[in-house]
């Protein structure tokens, strides 16, 4: 097991984050069905996204990956994989593939690592069955999941909670069904699938609903047309450094070519409410996704209350936010985030334990956490194999008094293989 030892240091410099994980998954998974060759530059080569590449290849779709450029030679009909599709740690791979394989003339078993096997799959299995899919999960809820592809019918789905993975699985299944497949969410989750399908010529409609919900629909049958895209930098990977720099007096950070899709950037709103100095420059659309530069200057932050419809827009950034909150003055309360309990780890438990391990007063709530900020003493953290917790506490080391040891830090490679290198580059002693 790798141990990352991080000494206190000030954050300074320019970060160019790796390609966006969500968009990279979608480029390969949707590209696999498209007519023509989909090209994605700055494709994220990390454990999770390489699982998507591997699964698609096993389904008979040729994929080339060279120097950060992905080329997917889409096929309208996939072939029998002849082996279990191993998605590793990747919830996005398994859930989106459940939707895509449901309409293919193949039978596939999808499985993953111990963490993935604990995560709920009934949230995609049940609505896909309503579309006529033949799909079974272990105990009705967990991976492995067996899919026997066949004919699908359209449906209107009202999701009990906002989830981009579930929404995406259903919209992708809707590509095979005749008529409109519609997904209603109680709050907006990331909309990369809708944007990509739209760019690939699929009839997609989205509209906000009264009371904060959103509705997204696709009209099938529709086959996406290949596109060329430039994957923006991953806001979620940048977030560890952005939150750390915002909270550290004297820090200065520039983040270049980072994705700034509003369904992802809730963290910036929260940091500003905490008193942070964060500016956006050069905002423009690149391949249908807002992209720009972030400028962060560190200062003393104050605690904040976070909850409601904002949660889906910063769900993956809560470990990073928790570290900023640990250094902020006063109390930070996160609520309405019970979903964190079924991420790569139970992130409410893992983050609160890690905060305590570095000397921060924190406690769990059923749907969030309370953090009483002030200072980060330092100590040893076990992220329990959760990449985002490992990286958040790597940055906590820079902000700490005595330094932080992250045990099992190799899990960062799930989404950000060069995290440790960037940590060294941006730490000015
Ligand atoms: C993702 C959606 C989110 C997020 C996950 C990636 C995606 O999960 O937490 O890391 O790429 O669609 P939800 O399905 O809960 O929104």
mmCIF file with all atom_site columns, C-alpha atoms in Angstrom, residues 25-26 29-30 33 78 91-104 110 120-129 131 133 135 145 147 152-155 157 159 163-177 181-183 185 189-190 192-194 197 216 218:
data_model
loop_
_atom_site.group_PDB
_atom_site.id
_atom_site.type_symbol
_atom_site.label_atom_id
_atom_site.label_alt_id
_atom_site.label_comp_id
_atom_site.label_asym_id
_atom_site.label_entity_id
_atom_site.label_seq_id
_atom_site.pdbx_PDB_ins_code
_atom_site.Cartn_x
_atom_site.Cartn_y
_atom_site.Cartn_z
_atom_site.occupancy
_atom_site.B_iso_or_equiv
_atom_site.pdbx_formal_charge
_atom_site.auth_seq_id
_atom_site.auth_comp_id
_atom_site.auth_asym_id
_atom_site.auth_atom_id
_atom_site.pdbx_PDB_model_num
ATOM 1  C CA . UNK A 1 25  ? -16.838 7.969  -19.896 1.00 0.00 ? 25  UNK A CA 1
ATOM 2  C CA . UNK A 1 26  ? -19.624 9.334  -22.073 1.00 0.00 ? 26  UNK A CA 1
ATOM 3  C CA . UNK A 1 29  ? -19.696 4.703  -24.133 1.00 0.00 ? 29  UNK A CA 1
ATOM 4  C CA . UNK A 1 30  ? -21.884 6.782  -26.443 1.00 0.00 ? 30  UNK A CA 1
ATOM 5  C CA . UNK A 1 33  ? -22.922 3.176  -30.495 1.00 0.00 ? 33  UNK A CA 1
ATOM 6  C CA . UNK A 1 78  ? -22.383 -5.001 -30.367 1.00 0.00 ? 78  UNK A CA 1
ATOM 7  C CA . UNK A 1 91  ? -20.323 3.353  -10.947 1.00 0.00 ? 91  UNK A CA 1
ATOM 8  C CA . UNK A 1 92  ? -20.627 5.410  -14.121 1.00 0.00 ? 92  UNK A CA 1
ATOM 9  C CA . UNK A 1 93  ? -19.414 2.516  -16.299 1.00 0.00 ? 93  UNK A CA 1
ATOM 10 C CA . UNK A 1 94  ? -21.818 -0.033 -14.841 1.00 0.00 ? 94  UNK A CA 1
ATOM 11 C CA . UNK A 1 95  ? -24.893 2.172  -14.702 1.00 0.00 ? 95  UNK A CA 1
ATOM 12 C CA . UNK A 1 96  ? -24.536 3.679  -18.176 1.00 0.00 ? 96  UNK A CA 1
ATOM 13 C CA . UNK A 1 97  ? -23.709 0.275  -19.671 1.00 0.00 ? 97  UNK A CA 1
ATOM 14 C CA . UNK A 1 98  ? -26.836 -1.251 -18.096 1.00 0.00 ? 98  UNK A CA 1
ATOM 15 C CA . UNK A 1 99  ? -28.858 1.182  -20.206 1.00 0.00 ? 99  UNK A CA 1
ATOM 16 C CA . UNK A 1 100 ? -26.815 0.715  -23.364 1.00 0.00 ? 100 UNK A CA 1
ATOM 17 C CA . UNK A 1 101 ? -26.576 -3.093 -23.252 1.00 0.00 ? 101 UNK A CA 1
ATOM 18 C CA . UNK A 1 102 ? -30.345 -3.423 -22.583 1.00 0.00 ? 102 UNK A CA 1
ATOM 19 C CA . UNK A 1 103 ? -31.067 -2.590 -26.204 1.00 0.00 ? 103 UNK A CA 1
ATOM 20 C CA . UNK A 1 104 ? -28.288 -4.686 -27.771 1.00 0.00 ? 104 UNK A CA 1
ATOM 21 C CA . UNK A 1 110 ? -21.334 -6.638 -15.301 1.00 0.00 ? 110 UNK A CA 1
ATOM 22 C CA . UNK A 1 120 ? -27.216 0.185  -5.172  1.00 0.00 ? 120 UNK A CA 1
ATOM 23 C CA . UNK A 1 121 ? -28.026 -0.927 -8.714  1.00 0.00 ? 121 UNK A CA 1
ATOM 24 C CA . UNK A 1 122 ? -31.797 -1.262 -8.254  1.00 0.00 ? 122 UNK A CA 1
ATOM 25 C CA . UNK A 1 123 ? -32.037 2.426  -9.117  1.00 0.00 ? 123 UNK A CA 1
ATOM 26 C CA . UNK A 1 124 ? -31.199 1.545  -12.757 1.00 0.00 ? 124 UNK A CA 1
ATOM 27 C CA . UNK A 1 125 ? -32.455 -2.049 -12.842 1.00 0.00 ? 125 UNK A CA 1
ATOM 28 C CA . UNK A 1 126 ? -36.051 -1.232 -11.891 1.00 0.00 ? 126 UNK A CA 1
ATOM 29 C CA . UNK A 1 127 ? -36.708 1.641  -14.312 1.00 0.00 ? 127 UNK A CA 1
ATOM 30 C CA . UNK A 1 128 ? -34.978 -0.289 -17.129 1.00 0.00 ? 128 UNK A CA 1
ATOM 31 C CA . UNK A 1 129 ? -37.385 -3.181 -16.494 1.00 0.00 ? 129 UNK A CA 1
ATOM 32 C CA . UNK A 1 131 ? -38.852 -0.212 -20.470 1.00 0.00 ? 131 UNK A CA 1
ATOM 33 C CA . UNK A 1 133 ? -35.346 -4.771 -20.265 1.00 0.00 ? 133 UNK A CA 1
ATOM 34 C CA . UNK A 1 135 ? -32.044 -7.400 -16.299 1.00 0.00 ? 135 UNK A CA 1
ATOM 35 C CA . UNK A 1 145 ? -25.850 -7.470 -12.881 1.00 0.00 ? 145 UNK A CA 1
ATOM 36 C CA . UNK A 1 147 ? -28.453 -8.043 -18.847 1.00 0.00 ? 147 UNK A CA 1
ATOM 37 C CA . UNK A 1 152 ? -37.251 -1.679 -25.368 1.00 0.00 ? 152 UNK A CA 1
ATOM 38 C CA . UNK A 1 153 ? -40.272 0.599  -25.089 1.00 0.00 ? 153 UNK A CA 1
ATOM 39 C CA . UNK A 1 154 ? -40.189 4.261  -24.088 1.00 0.00 ? 154 UNK A CA 1
ATOM 40 C CA . UNK A 1 155 ? -41.227 5.369  -20.618 1.00 0.00 ? 155 UNK A CA 1
ATOM 41 C CA . UNK A 1 157 ? -39.513 8.030  -15.270 1.00 0.00 ? 157 UNK A CA 1
ATOM 42 C CA . UNK A 1 159 ? -36.664 9.662  -10.147 1.00 0.00 ? 159 UNK A CA 1
ATOM 43 C CA . UNK A 1 163 ? -28.788 11.068 -10.275 1.00 0.00 ? 163 UNK A CA 1
ATOM 44 C CA . UNK A 1 164 ? -26.909 11.717 -13.475 1.00 0.00 ? 164 UNK A CA 1
ATOM 45 C CA . UNK A 1 165 ? -25.923 8.071  -13.792 1.00 0.00 ? 165 UNK A CA 1
ATOM 46 C CA . UNK A 1 166 ? -29.515 6.862  -13.567 1.00 0.00 ? 166 UNK A CA 1
ATOM 47 C CA . UNK A 1 167 ? -30.801 9.619  -15.839 1.00 0.00 ? 167 UNK A CA 1
ATOM 48 C CA . UNK A 1 168 ? -28.070 8.803  -18.371 1.00 0.00 ? 168 UNK A CA 1
ATOM 49 C CA . UNK A 1 169 ? -28.741 5.048  -18.305 1.00 0.00 ? 169 UNK A CA 1
ATOM 50 C CA . UNK A 1 170 ? -32.427 5.676  -19.040 1.00 0.00 ? 170 UNK A CA 1
ATOM 51 C CA . UNK A 1 171 ? -31.867 8.257  -21.759 1.00 0.00 ? 171 UNK A CA 1
ATOM 52 C CA . UNK A 1 172 ? -29.330 5.935  -23.430 1.00 0.00 ? 172 UNK A CA 1
ATOM 53 C CA . UNK A 1 173 ? -31.810 3.049  -23.275 1.00 0.00 ? 173 UNK A CA 1
ATOM 54 C CA . UNK A 1 174 ? -34.316 5.465  -24.795 1.00 0.00 ? 174 UNK A CA 1
ATOM 55 C CA . UNK A 1 175 ? -32.155 5.620  -27.943 1.00 0.00 ? 175 UNK A CA 1
ATOM 56 C CA . UNK A 1 176 ? -33.421 2.112  -28.815 1.00 0.00 ? 176 UNK A CA 1
ATOM 57 C CA . UNK A 1 177 ? -37.105 2.688  -27.954 1.00 0.00 ? 177 UNK A CA 1
ATOM 58 C CA . UNK A 1 181 ? -38.189 8.478  -23.064 1.00 0.00 ? 181 UNK A CA 1
ATOM 59 C CA . UNK A 1 182 ? -38.403 11.127 -20.362 1.00 0.00 ? 182 UNK A CA 1
ATOM 60 C CA . UNK A 1 183 ? -36.599 11.424 -17.024 1.00 0.00 ? 183 UNK A CA 1
ATOM 61 C CA . UNK A 1 185 ? -35.442 14.662 -11.518 1.00 0.00 ? 185 UNK A CA 1
ATOM 62 C CA . UNK A 1 189 ? -27.822 16.652 -11.797 1.00 0.00 ? 189 UNK A CA 1
ATOM 63 C CA . UNK A 1 190 ? -24.945 16.952 -14.288 1.00 0.00 ? 190 UNK A CA 1
ATOM 64 C CA . UNK A 1 192 ? -23.195 15.957 -19.881 1.00 0.00 ? 192 UNK A CA 1
ATOM 65 C CA . UNK A 1 193 ? -25.180 13.129 -21.496 1.00 0.00 ? 193 UNK A CA 1
ATOM 66 C CA . UNK A 1 194 ? -27.876 15.489 -22.741 1.00 0.00 ? 194 UNK A CA 1
ATOM 67 C CA . UNK A 1 197 ? -26.348 13.446 -27.354 1.00 0.00 ? 197 UNK A CA 1
ATOM 68 C CA . UNK A 1 216 ? -34.924 15.561 -19.915 1.00 0.00 ? 216 UNK A CA 1
ATOM 69 C CA . UNK A 1 218 ? -34.814 11.752 -25.961 1.00 0.00 ? 218 UNK A CA 1
#
